[in-house]
Amino acid sequence: MRNGFTITEVLITMVVLLITVLLILGIATRVTIVSAQSLTTIELADDLLKAAMELRKEIIKAGPKADEVSFDPSDPARISFKVSVPFAGEDYGFQDYLYVIVFNRPDIELQIYRKNPDNDLILEKTKILVSDISTCTFFVSPGTISFTIGKKKNSIERTYFISIALSNLE
């Protein structure tokens, strides 16, 4: 009986160890890639939900009536609605405003126009509601305003769809 290993035994052991190491590295790399994609997907979904809730808040705050929503299907990145605000001006009556939500890539802006007595629109305020959005499309149906927003990061794109029922229907 001799001491040690034969060359065949050493080569078989090295091949088994090499296959084991490569298998472990492959699994670890795959888990890392999948984890990074999952984290990006979760981050995109979170950002889109926050953006959708911000848009929803502004639309509900303005409280448009269903018959005062203006939407042009040829320009789905823009929606506007007329709003009458009590005690907004120097008079004790109502002041008419036009709220416009428009998607100017990559931002979604709220533009507020005031109607003067001559029915001219005067821009009063511009506010960026949401930043870093890749797509935004509005839809209007009787009694609801719907929109789809999307965001892209690291070749992963997510979209979010929401509908808002207009509570003050007339």
PDB file of C-alpha atoms in Angstrom:
ATOM      1  CA  MET A   1       0.000   0.000   0.000  1.00  0.00           C
ATOM      2  CA  ARG A   2       1.370   3.396  -0.882  1.00  0.00           C
ATOM      3  CA  ASN A   3       0.778   6.775   0.688  1.00  0.00           C
ATOM      4  CA  GLY A   4      -0.891   9.678  -1.206  1.00  0.00           C
ATOM      5  CA  PHE A   5      -3.250  10.053  -4.112  1.00  0.00           C
ATOM      6  CA  THR A   6      -2.995   9.100  -7.710  1.00  0.00           C
ATOM      7  CA  ILE A   7      -3.093  11.784 -10.359  1.00  0.00           C
ATOM      8  CA  THR A   8      -6.563  10.625 -11.428  1.00  0.00           C
ATOM      9  CA  GLU A   9      -7.948  11.048  -7.909  1.00  0.00           C
ATOM     10  CA  VAL A  10      -6.474  14.559  -7.648  1.00  0.00           C
ATOM     11  CA  LEU A  11      -7.914  15.591 -11.021  1.00  0.00           C
ATOM     12  CA  ILE A  12     -11.377  14.231 -10.158  1.00  0.00           C
ATOM     13  CA  THR A  13     -11.311  16.080  -6.813  1.00  0.00           C
ATOM     14  CA  MET A  14     -10.232  19.332  -8.511  1.00  0.00           C
ATOM     15  CA  VAL A  15     -12.981  19.047 -11.148  1.00  0.00           C
ATOM     16  CA  VAL A  16     -15.639  18.431  -8.480  1.00  0.00           C
ATOM     17  CA  LEU A  17     -14.383  21.418  -6.438  1.00  0.00           C
ATOM     18  CA  LEU A  18     -14.262  23.649  -9.535  1.00  0.00           C
ATOM     19  CA  ILE A  19     -17.822  22.699 -10.534  1.00  0.00           C
ATOM     20  CA  THR A  20     -19.019  23.364  -6.974  1.00  0.00           C
ATOM     21  CA  VAL A  21     -17.339  26.789  -6.832  1.00  0.00           C
ATOM     22  CA  LEU A  22     -18.689  27.801 -10.261  1.00  0.00           C
ATOM     23  CA  LEU A  23     -22.181  26.646  -9.312  1.00  0.00           C
ATOM     24  CA  ILE A  24     -22.096  28.668  -6.086  1.00  0.00           C
ATOM     25  CA  LEU A  25     -20.798  31.770  -7.912  1.00  0.00           C
ATOM     26  CA  GLY A  26     -23.479  31.418 -10.604  1.00  0.00           C
ATOM     27  CA  ILE A  27     -26.258  31.135  -8.042  1.00  0.00           C
ATOM     28  CA  ALA A  28     -24.894  34.092  -6.051  1.00  0.00           C
ATOM     29  CA  THR A  29     -24.652  36.237  -9.202  1.00  0.00           C
ATOM     30  CA  ARG A  30     -28.188  35.339 -10.259  1.00  0.00           C
ATOM     31  CA  VAL A  31     -29.580  36.120  -6.800  1.00  0.00           C
ATOM     32  CA  THR A  32     -27.787  39.484  -6.840  1.00  0.00           C
ATOM     33  CA  ILE A  33     -29.184  40.386 -10.276  1.00  0.00           C
ATOM     34  CA  VAL A  34     -32.713  39.309  -9.357  1.00  0.00           C
ATOM     35  CA  SER A  35     -32.493  41.209  -6.056  1.00  0.00           C
ATOM     36  CA  ALA A  36     -31.360  44.400  -7.814  1.00  0.00           C
ATOM     37  CA  GLN A  37     -34.199  44.115 -10.347  1.00  0.00           C
ATOM     38  CA  SER A  38     -36.710  43.435  -7.590  1.00  0.00           C
ATOM     39  CA  LEU A  39     -35.527  46.437  -5.601  1.00  0.00           C
ATOM     40  CA  THR A  40     -35.734  48.640  -8.700  1.00  0.00           C
ATOM     41  CA  THR A  41     -39.254  47.373  -9.438  1.00  0.00           C
ATOM     42  CA  ILE A  42     -40.359  48.022  -5.861  1.00  0.00           C
ATOM     43  CA  GLU A  43     -38.801  51.500  -5.918  1.00  0.00           C
ATOM     44  CA  LEU A  44     -40.552  52.335  -9.209  1.00  0.00           C
ATOM     45  CA  ALA A  45     -43.903  51.099  -7.907  1.00  0.00           C
ATOM     46  CA  ASP A  46     -43.490  53.185  -4.750  1.00  0.00           C
ATOM     47  CA  ASP A  47     -42.557  56.318  -6.718  1.00  0.00           C
ATOM     48  CA  LEU A  48     -45.499  55.858  -9.088  1.00  0.00           C
ATOM     49  CA  LEU A  49     -47.959  55.362  -6.248  1.00  0.00           C
ATOM     50  CA  LYS A  50     -46.741  58.574  -4.582  1.00  0.00           C
ATOM     51  CA  ALA A  51     -47.014  60.431  -7.901  1.00  0.00           C
ATOM     52  CA  ALA A  52     -50.522  59.099  -8.540  1.00  0.00           C
ATOM     53  CA  MET A  53     -51.663  60.113  -5.068  1.00  0.00           C
ATOM     54  CA  GLU A  54     -50.260  63.624  -5.582  1.00  0.00           C
ATOM     55  CA  LEU A  55     -52.186  64.000  -8.853  1.00  0.00           C
ATOM     56  CA  ARG A  56     -55.316  62.558  -7.245  1.00  0.00           C
ATOM     57  CA  LYS A  57     -55.007  65.012  -4.349  1.00  0.00           C
ATOM     58  CA  GLU A  58     -54.793  68.011  -6.684  1.00  0.00           C
ATOM     59  CA  ILE A  59     -57.739  66.882  -8.801  1.00  0.00           C
ATOM     60  CA  ILE A  60     -59.933  66.223  -5.769  1.00  0.00           C
ATOM     61  CA  LYS A  61     -58.838  69.490  -4.136  1.00  0.00           C
ATOM     62  CA  ALA A  62     -59.938  71.445  -7.200  1.00  0.00           C
ATOM     63  CA  GLY A  63     -63.216  69.531  -7.207  1.00  0.00           C
ATOM     64  CA  PRO A  64     -64.235  69.914 -10.842  1.00  0.00           C
ATOM     65  CA  LYS A  65     -67.780  69.249 -11.946  1.00  0.00           C
ATOM     66  CA  ALA A  66     -68.203  66.554 -14.542  1.00  0.00           C
ATOM     67  CA  ASP A  67     -69.504  68.955 -17.182  1.00  0.00           C
ATOM     68  CA  GLU A  68     -66.597  71.372 -16.709  1.00  0.00           C
ATOM     69  CA  VAL A  69     -63.775  68.940 -17.506  1.00  0.00           C
ATOM     70  CA  SER A  70     -62.092  69.666 -20.837  1.00  0.00           C
ATOM     71  CA  PHE A  71     -60.174  66.908 -22.555  1.00  0.00           C
ATOM     72  CA  ASP A  72     -58.883  66.721 -26.098  1.00  0.00           C
ATOM     73  CA  PRO A  73     -58.252  63.106 -27.211  1.00  0.00           C
ATOM     74  CA  SER A  74     -55.623  64.332 -29.668  1.00  0.00           C
ATOM     75  CA  ASP A  75     -53.615  65.721 -26.709  1.00  0.00           C
ATOM     76  CA  PRO A  76     -53.927  63.053 -23.979  1.00  0.00           C
ATOM     77  CA  ALA A  77     -51.076  64.565 -21.943  1.00  0.00           C
ATOM     78  CA  ARG A  78     -53.259  67.523 -20.917  1.00  0.00           C
ATOM     79  CA  ILE A  79     -56.503  67.942 -19.011  1.00  0.00           C
ATOM     80  CA  SER A  80     -58.210  71.100 -17.814  1.00  0.00           C
ATOM     81  CA  PHE A  81     -61.249  71.959 -15.760  1.00  0.00           C
ATOM     82  CA  LYS A  82     -63.137  75.070 -14.734  1.00  0.00           C
ATOM     83  CA  VAL A  83     -63.540  75.781 -11.055  1.00  0.00           C
ATOM     84  CA  SER A  84     -65.509  78.502  -9.262  1.00  0.00           C
ATOM     85  CA  VAL A  85     -63.899  79.483  -5.968  1.00  0.00           C
ATOM     86  CA  PRO A  86     -65.964  81.472  -3.442  1.00  0.00           C
ATOM     87  CA  PHE A  87     -64.365  84.540  -1.837  1.00  0.00           C
ATOM     88  CA  ALA A  88     -61.237  84.187  -4.001  1.00  0.00           C
ATOM     89  CA  GLY A  89     -61.178  87.732  -5.271  1.00  0.00           C
ATOM     90  CA  GLU A  90     -61.781  91.080  -3.699  1.00  0.00           C
ATOM     91  CA  ASP A  91     -65.520  90.627  -4.138  1.00  0.00           C
ATOM     92  CA  TYR A  92     -67.703  88.416  -2.017  1.00  0.00           C
ATOM     93  CA  GLY A  93     -68.776  86.394  -5.036  1.00  0.00           C
ATOM     94  CA  PHE A  94     -67.211  83.544  -6.922  1.00  0.00           C
ATOM     95  CA  GLN A  95     -63.981  83.777  -8.912  1.00  0.00           C
ATOM     96  CA  ASP A  96     -63.604  81.543 -11.985  1.00  0.00           C
ATOM     97  CA  TYR A  97     -60.353  79.638 -12.457  1.00  0.00           C
ATOM     98  CA  LEU A  98     -59.057  77.226 -15.049  1.00  0.00           C
ATOM     99  CA  TYR A  99     -56.914  74.414 -13.677  1.00  0.00           C
ATOM    100  CA  VAL A 100     -54.672  72.731 -16.246  1.00  0.00           C
ATOM    101  CA  ILE A 101     -52.670  69.600 -15.532  1.00  0.00           C
ATOM    102  CA  VAL A 102     -50.137  69.059 -18.296  1.00  0.00           C
ATOM    103  CA  PHE A 103     -47.347  66.549 -18.850  1.00  0.00           C
ATOM    104  CA  ASN A 104     -44.190  68.351 -19.973  1.00  0.00           C
ATOM    105  CA  ARG A 105     -41.649  65.549 -20.041  1.00  0.00           C
ATOM    106  CA  PRO A 106     -40.324  64.702 -17.437  1.00  0.00           C
ATOM    107  CA  ASP A 107     -42.580  66.782 -15.146  1.00  0.00           C
ATOM    108  CA  ILE A 108     -46.313  66.957 -14.557  1.00  0.00           C
ATOM    109  CA  GLU A 109     -47.321  70.569 -13.914  1.00  0.00           C
ATOM    110  CA  LEU A 110     -50.383  72.234 -12.472  1.00  0.00           C
ATOM    111  CA  GLN A 111     -51.113  75.593 -14.086  1.00  0.00           C
ATOM    112  CA  ILE A 112     -53.773  77.797 -12.516  1.00  0.00           C
ATOM    113  CA  TYR A 113     -55.328  80.526 -14.645  1.00  0.00           C
ATOM    114  CA  ARG A 114     -57.681  83.207 -13.322  1.00  0.00           C
ATOM    115  CA  LYS A 115     -60.434  84.634 -15.497  1.00  0.00           C
ATOM    116  CA  ASN A 116     -60.632  88.383 -15.388  1.00  0.00           C
ATOM    117  CA  PRO A 117     -63.895  90.287 -16.057  1.00  0.00           C
ATOM    118  CA  ASP A 118     -63.070  90.342 -19.798  1.00  0.00           C
ATOM    119  CA  ASN A 119     -62.880  86.501 -19.781  1.00  0.00           C
ATOM    120  CA  ASP A 120     -59.156  86.610 -20.470  1.00  0.00           C
ATOM    121  CA  LEU A 121     -57.048  83.940 -18.783  1.00  0.00           C
ATOM    122  CA  ILE A 122     -54.192  85.174 -16.615  1.00  0.00           C
ATOM    123  CA  LEU A 123     -51.591  82.675 -15.399  1.00  0.00           C
ATOM    124  CA  GLU A 124     -51.515  82.915 -11.620  1.00  0.00           C
ATOM    125  CA  LYS A 125     -49.479  79.951 -10.527  1.00  0.00           C
ATOM    126  CA  THR A 126     -47.433  77.075 -11.903  1.00  0.00           C
ATOM    127  CA  LYS A 127     -46.558  74.171  -9.665  1.00  0.00           C
ATOM    128  CA  ILE A 128     -44.622  71.004 -10.483  1.00  0.00           C
ATOM    129  CA  LEU A 129     -46.667  68.156  -9.054  1.00  0.00           C
ATOM    130  CA  VAL A 130     -44.482  65.222 -10.034  1.00  0.00           C
ATOM    131  CA  SER A 131     -40.963  64.944 -11.463  1.00  0.00           C
ATOM    132  CA  ASP A 132     -39.067  62.281 -13.379  1.00  0.00           C
ATOM    133  CA  ILE A 133     -42.012  60.628 -15.152  1.00  0.00           C
ATOM    134  CA  SER A 134     -41.586  58.961 -18.556  1.00  0.00           C
ATOM    135  CA  THR A 135     -45.242  58.743 -19.663  1.00  0.00           C
ATOM    136  CA  CYS A 136     -48.536  60.304 -18.636  1.00  0.00           C
ATOM    137  CA  THR A 137     -51.866  59.902 -20.400  1.00  0.00           C
ATOM    138  CA  PHE A 138     -55.268  61.168 -19.277  1.00  0.00           C
ATOM    139  CA  PHE A 139     -58.680  59.675 -20.057  1.00  0.00           C
ATOM    140  CA  VAL A 140     -62.069  61.167 -19.314  1.00  0.00           C
ATOM    141  CA  SER A 141     -65.329  59.280 -19.115  1.00  0.00           C
ATOM    142  CA  PRO A 142     -68.641  60.425 -17.641  1.00  0.00           C
ATOM    143  CA  GLY A 143     -68.093  61.074 -13.949  1.00  0.00           C
ATOM    144  CA  THR A 144     -64.442  59.983 -13.814  1.00  0.00           C
ATOM    145  CA  ILE A 145     -60.988  61.229 -14.629  1.00  0.00           C
ATOM    146  CA  SER A 146     -58.442  58.479 -15.232  1.00  0.00           C
ATOM    147  CA  PHE A 147     -54.755  58.583 -15.956  1.00  0.00           C
ATOM    148  CA  THR A 148     -51.818  56.303 -16.573  1.00  0.00           C
ATOM    149  CA  ILE A 149     -48.350  57.315 -15.451  1.00  0.00           C
ATOM    150  CA  GLY A 150     -45.129  55.478 -16.106  1.00  0.00           C
ATOM    151  CA  LYS A 151     -41.543  55.644 -14.996  1.00  0.00           C
ATOM    152  CA  LYS A 152     -38.417  53.984 -16.357  1.00  0.00           C
ATOM    153  CA  LYS A 153     -35.226  53.128 -14.503  1.00  0.00           C
ATOM    154  CA  ASN A 154     -32.397  50.763 -15.448  1.00  0.00           C
ATOM    155  CA  SER A 155     -34.319  49.382 -18.468  1.00  0.00           C
ATOM    156  CA  ILE A 156     -37.292  48.504 -16.243  1.00  0.00           C
ATOM    157  CA  GLU A 157     -40.500  50.423 -16.906  1.00  0.00           C
ATOM    158  CA  ARG A 158     -43.571  50.367 -14.679  1.00  0.00           C
ATOM    159  CA  THR A 159     -46.953  51.997 -15.243  1.00  0.00           C
ATOM    160  CA  TYR A 160     -49.755  52.801 -12.857  1.00  0.00           C
ATOM    161  CA  PHE A 161     -53.411  53.379 -13.734  1.00  0.00           C
ATOM    162  CA  ILE A 162     -55.855  55.225 -11.479  1.00  0.00           C
ATOM    163  CA  SER A 163     -59.429  56.481 -11.840  1.00  0.00           C
ATOM    164  CA  ILE A 164     -60.930  59.275  -9.782  1.00  0.00           C
ATOM    165  CA  ALA A 165     -64.682  59.531  -9.369  1.00  0.00           C
ATOM    166  CA  LEU A 166     -65.845  63.132  -9.393  1.00  0.00           C
ATOM    167  CA  SER A 167     -67.891  63.469  -6.245  1.00  0.00           C
ATOM    168  CA  ASN A 168     -69.760  66.657  -7.110  1.00  0.00           C
ATOM    169  CA  LEU A 169     -71.613  65.469 -10.187  1.00  0.00           C
ATOM    170  CA  GLU A 170     -74.386  67.644 -11.531  1.00  0.00           C
TER     171      GLU A 170
END
